[in-house]
Amino acid sequence: MRITKHEHAALRVEAHGSTLVIDPGSFLTGMADLHALEAVVITHEHADHWTPEQLERIFDSAPDAPIFTTAAVAAAIPDRDVTVVSPGDELTAGPFSLRFFGGRHEEIHSSIPLVDNVGVLVDDLLYYPGDSYAVPEGVLVDTLAIPTGAPWLRLGDAMDFTLAVQPRRAFGTHDMTLSVAGRAMHFSRLQWAVEQNGGEFHVLEPGDSLDI
């Protein structure tokens, strides 16, 4: 499996000769060569995780790609092949296996309504929680994409989440709201958390890939 980190929360996963896109949000500048796209996973409704414009760009290359997402996102794109997913669901997208966890977005503030959020485990290898600290209970996580910076995120909580998951390897994502200095500081703390259980932390810039 090859995982390519794009801007903010957008991920491209390549395996089995196919491609899976996760959270093509407003910060994404583009993904090349999506002719083998099997599906798009959208963890929740916020614009930094998907926009209609980003989906249209994707569908220019892969017009029949199905979407797996929450009910709120599905309601906003009624003219596409959309499957509503919930925690506990286990599905396939072409050759990819998808398992979903969590259920709710982390709280930003009591004045802001909570929304549904699903974390996704791809091929029992890559786990991305979306905007949550949902631990995939009973799963030995090979590779964890760790949310690194957000209005809802406290670094200590992200570290505790990482310690709970105990991934074999990890990299930071959801990081466009951080300054260069802040991102480096957060990465160093998350690296410490990963290493406490013998894991390896990888620093990925947009466009960088990790082969697992």
GROMACS .gro file of C-alpha atoms in nm:
model
  212
    1MET     CA    1   0.000   0.000   0.000
    2ARG     CA    2   0.116   0.352  -0.084
    3ILE     CA    3  -0.030   0.641   0.117
    4THR     CA    4   0.016   0.991  -0.020
    5LYS     CA    5  -0.052   1.285   0.208
    6HIS     CA    6  -0.204   1.586   0.038
    7GLU     CA    7  -0.292   1.923   0.190
    8HIS     CA    8  -0.462   1.915   0.529
    9ALA     CA    9  -0.675   1.600   0.569
   10ALA     CA   10  -0.671   1.469   0.211
   11LEU     CA   11  -0.518   1.125   0.159
   12ARG     CA   12  -0.467   0.910  -0.150
   13VAL     CA   13  -0.434   0.537  -0.092
   14GLU     CA   14  -0.303   0.308  -0.368
   15ALA     CA   15  -0.314  -0.072  -0.348
   16HIS     CA   16  -0.430  -0.367  -0.560
   17GLY     CA   17  -0.376  -0.152  -0.871
   18SER     CA   18  -0.652   0.082  -0.752
   19THR     CA   19  -0.691   0.415  -0.572
   20LEU     CA   20  -0.897   0.539  -0.278
   21VAL     CA   21  -0.934   0.909  -0.190
   22ILE     CA   22  -1.014   1.023   0.164
   23ASP     CA   23  -1.142   1.371   0.261
   24PRO     CA   24  -1.081   1.590  -0.046
   25GLY     CA   25  -1.140   1.920   0.132
   26SER     CA   26  -1.106   2.289   0.063
   27PHE     CA   27  -0.727   2.302   0.112
   28LEU     CA   28  -0.658   2.037  -0.153
   29THR     CA   29  -0.482   2.174  -0.461
   30GLY     CA   30  -0.535   1.864  -0.675
   31MET     CA   31  -0.462   1.497  -0.732
   32ALA     CA   32  -0.326   1.365  -1.059
   33ASP     CA   33  -0.417   1.044  -1.244
   34LEU     CA   34  -0.738   0.926  -1.082
   35HIS     CA   35  -0.844   0.691  -1.363
   36ALA     CA   36  -0.817   0.388  -1.129
   37LEU     CA   37  -1.023   0.551  -0.853
   38GLU     CA   38  -1.244   0.298  -0.675
   39ALA     CA   39  -1.414   0.526  -0.421
   40VAL     CA   40  -1.409   0.842  -0.212
   41VAL     CA   41  -1.445   0.833   0.168
   42ILE     CA   42  -1.564   1.152   0.342
   43THR     CA   43  -1.548   1.138   0.720
   44HIS     CA   44  -1.786   1.429   0.790
   45GLU     CA   45  -1.953   1.739   0.651
   46HIS     CA   46  -1.705   2.021   0.722
   47ALA     CA   47  -1.558   2.201   0.421
   48ASP     CA   48  -1.197   2.124   0.511
   49HIS     CA   49  -1.288   1.759   0.445
   50TRP     CA   50  -1.497   1.792   0.130
   51THR     CA   51  -1.647   2.051  -0.103
   52PRO     CA   52  -1.871   2.011  -0.409
   53GLU     CA   53  -1.599   2.172  -0.619
   54GLN     CA   54  -1.340   1.915  -0.513
   55LEU     CA   55  -1.579   1.630  -0.589
   56GLU     CA   56  -1.649   1.771  -0.935
   57ARG     CA   57  -1.275   1.778  -1.008
   58ILE     CA   58  -1.250   1.415  -0.900
   59PHE     CA   59  -1.554   1.313  -1.104
   60ASP     CA   60  -1.401   1.471  -1.414
   61SER     CA   61  -1.151   1.182  -1.401
   62ALA     CA   62  -1.369   0.916  -1.237
   63PRO     CA   63  -1.737   0.996  -1.299
   64ASP     CA   64  -1.870   0.671  -1.156
   65ALA     CA   65  -1.670   0.657  -0.832
   66PRO     CA   66  -1.894   0.581  -0.533
   67ILE     CA   67  -1.882   0.782  -0.210
   68PHE     CA   68  -1.888   0.646   0.145
   69THR     CA   69  -1.986   0.904   0.404
   70THR     CA   70  -2.228   1.026   0.671
   71ALA     CA   71  -2.597   1.099   0.618
   72ALA     CA   72  -2.542   1.477   0.626
   73VAL     CA   73  -2.289   1.467   0.341
   74ALA     CA   74  -2.502   1.223   0.145
   75ALA     CA   75  -2.798   1.461   0.163
   76ALA     CA   76  -2.582   1.735   0.008
   77ILE     CA   77  -2.488   1.524  -0.297
   78PRO     CA   78  -2.810   1.340  -0.392
   79ASP     CA   79  -2.718   1.297  -0.758
   80ARG     CA   80  -2.423   1.064  -0.694
   81ASP     CA   81  -2.370   0.702  -0.590
   82VAL     CA   82  -2.348   0.753  -0.213
   83THR     CA   83  -2.346   0.493   0.063
   84VAL     CA   84  -2.422   0.618   0.414
   85VAL     CA   85  -2.192   0.452   0.668
   86SER     CA   86  -2.201   0.426   1.046
   87PRO     CA   87  -1.963   0.299   1.315
   88GLY     CA   88  -1.941  -0.078   1.299
   89ASP     CA   89  -2.002  -0.101   0.925
   90GLU     CA   90  -1.767  -0.323   0.723
   91LEU     CA   91  -1.782  -0.274   0.346
   92THR     CA   92  -1.577  -0.314   0.032
   93ALA     CA   93  -1.491  -0.058  -0.234
   94GLY     CA   94  -1.355  -0.253  -0.526
   95PRO     CA   95  -1.054  -0.440  -0.382
   96PHE     CA   96  -1.038  -0.223  -0.069
   97SER     CA   97  -1.189  -0.330   0.263
   98LEU     CA   98  -1.331  -0.047   0.476
   99ARG     CA   99  -1.424  -0.059   0.844
  100PHE     CA  100  -1.581   0.240   1.017
  101PHE     CA  101  -1.547   0.363   1.376
  102GLY     CA  102  -1.636   0.654   1.601
  103GLY     CA  103  -1.960   0.836   1.532
  104ARG     CA  104  -1.921   1.194   1.651
  105HIS     CA  105  -1.694   1.490   1.576
  106GLU     CA  106  -1.489   1.616   1.869
  107GLU     CA  107  -1.640   1.922   2.035
  108ILE     CA  108  -1.513   2.259   1.912
  109HIS     CA  109  -1.725   2.463   2.157
  110SER     CA  110  -2.055   2.415   2.336
  111SER     CA  111  -2.209   2.681   2.108
  112ILE     CA  112  -2.130   2.478   1.794
  113PRO     CA  113  -2.349   2.174   1.720
  114LEU     CA  114  -2.177   1.837   1.708
  115VAL     CA  115  -2.191   1.651   1.377
  116ASP     CA  116  -2.151   1.289   1.276
  117ASN     CA  117  -1.798   1.170   1.198
  118VAL     CA  118  -1.665   0.830   1.097
  119GLY     CA  119  -1.310   0.705   1.124
  120VAL     CA  120  -1.203   0.459   0.855
  121LEU     CA  121  -0.971   0.158   0.862
  122VAL     CA  122  -0.848   0.065   0.513
  123ASP     CA  123  -0.742  -0.295   0.446
  124ASP     CA  124  -0.681  -0.341   0.820
  125LEU     CA  125  -0.365  -0.133   0.771
  126LEU     CA  126  -0.434   0.242   0.763
  127TYR     CA  127  -0.654   0.407   1.024
  128TYR     CA  128  -0.769   0.768   0.992
  129PRO     CA  129  -1.014   0.889   1.260
  130GLY     CA  130  -1.142   1.200   1.084
  131ASP     CA  131  -1.204   1.476   1.339
  132SER     CA  132  -1.216   1.251   1.642
  133TYR     CA  133  -1.011   1.053   1.891
  134ALA     CA  134  -1.210   0.736   1.824
  135VAL     CA  135  -0.988   0.439   1.911
  136PRO     CA  136  -1.060   0.135   1.691
  137GLU     CA  137  -1.111  -0.113   1.974
  138GLY     CA  138  -0.974  -0.460   1.912
  139VAL     CA  139  -0.763  -0.350   1.615
  140LEU     CA  140  -0.385  -0.364   1.593
  141VAL     CA  141  -0.323  -0.051   1.387
  142ASP     CA  142  -0.031  -0.075   1.147
  143THR     CA  143  -0.036   0.289   1.030
  144LEU     CA  144  -0.215   0.582   1.195
  145ALA     CA  145  -0.289   0.920   1.037
  146ILE     CA  146  -0.291   1.149   1.341
  147PRO     CA  147  -0.490   1.476   1.342
  148THR     CA  148  -0.231   1.737   1.436
  149GLY     CA  149  -0.395   2.081   1.447
  150ALA     CA  150  -0.757   2.204   1.461
  151PRO     CA  151  -0.994   2.432   1.656
  152TRP     CA  152  -1.110   2.120   1.842
  153LEU     CA  153  -0.765   1.973   1.900
  154ARG     CA  154  -0.555   1.994   2.214
  155LEU     CA  155  -0.209   1.849   2.159
  156GLY     CA  156  -0.215   1.652   2.483
  157ASP     CA  157  -0.536   1.480   2.375
  158ALA     CA  158  -0.383   1.390   2.038
  159MET     CA  159  -0.086   1.242   2.223
  160ASP     CA  160  -0.313   1.038   2.452
  161PHE     CA  161  -0.506   0.916   2.147
  162THR     CA  162  -0.181   0.804   1.985
  163LEU     CA  163  -0.069   0.630   2.304
  164ALA     CA  164  -0.403   0.446   2.318
  165VAL     CA  165  -0.390   0.330   1.956
  166GLN     CA  166  -0.024   0.216   1.973
  167PRO     CA  167   0.040   0.220   1.598
  168ARG     CA  168   0.338   0.050   1.437
  169ARG     CA  169   0.396   0.366   1.233
  170ALA     CA  170   0.224   0.705   1.206
  171PHE     CA  171   0.226   1.041   1.034
  172GLY     CA  172   0.060   1.374   1.102
  173THR     CA  173  -0.236   1.504   0.905
  174HIS     CA  174  -0.505   1.774   0.948
  175ASP     CA  175  -0.229   2.033   0.986
  176MET     CA  176  -0.296   2.332   0.757
  177THR     CA  177  -0.414   2.554   1.042
  178LEU     CA  178  -0.071   2.537   1.208
  179SER     CA  179   0.227   2.765   1.157
  180VAL     CA  180   0.555   2.608   1.047
  181ALA     CA  181   0.688   2.632   1.402
  182GLY     CA  182   0.366   2.500   1.555
  183ARG     CA  183   0.354   2.206   1.316
  184ALA     CA  184   0.711   2.108   1.399
  185MET     CA  185   0.639   2.129   1.771
  186HIS     CA  186   0.325   1.917   1.741
  187PHE     CA  187   0.506   1.661   1.527
  188SER     CA  188   0.784   1.628   1.783
  189ARG     CA  189   0.534   1.554   2.062
  190LEU     CA  190   0.342   1.306   1.847
  191GLN     CA  191   0.667   1.137   1.753
  192TRP     CA  192   0.738   1.088   2.123
  193ALA     CA  193   0.392   0.935   2.172
  194VAL     CA  194   0.437   0.695   1.879
  195GLU     CA  195   0.780   0.587   1.999
  196GLN     CA  196   0.656   0.499   2.349
  197ASN     CA  197   0.516   0.174   2.210
  198GLY     CA  198   0.798   0.107   1.965
  199GLY     CA  199   0.640   0.277   1.663
  200GLU     CA  200   0.798   0.504   1.401
  201PHE     CA  201   0.677   0.853   1.316
  202HIS     CA  202   0.711   0.985   0.959
  203VAL     CA  203   0.704   1.354   0.867
  204LEU     CA  204   0.515   1.386   0.539
  205GLU     CA  205   0.480   1.707   0.340
  206PRO     CA  206   0.194   1.747   0.088
  207GLY     CA  207   0.272   1.514  -0.199
  208ASP     CA  208   0.498   1.284   0.006
  209SER     CA  209   0.418   0.912   0.011
  210LEU     CA  210   0.464   0.632   0.263
  211ASP     CA  211   0.490   0.271   0.144
  212ILE     CA  212   0.372   0.009   0.391
   0.00000   0.00000   0.00000
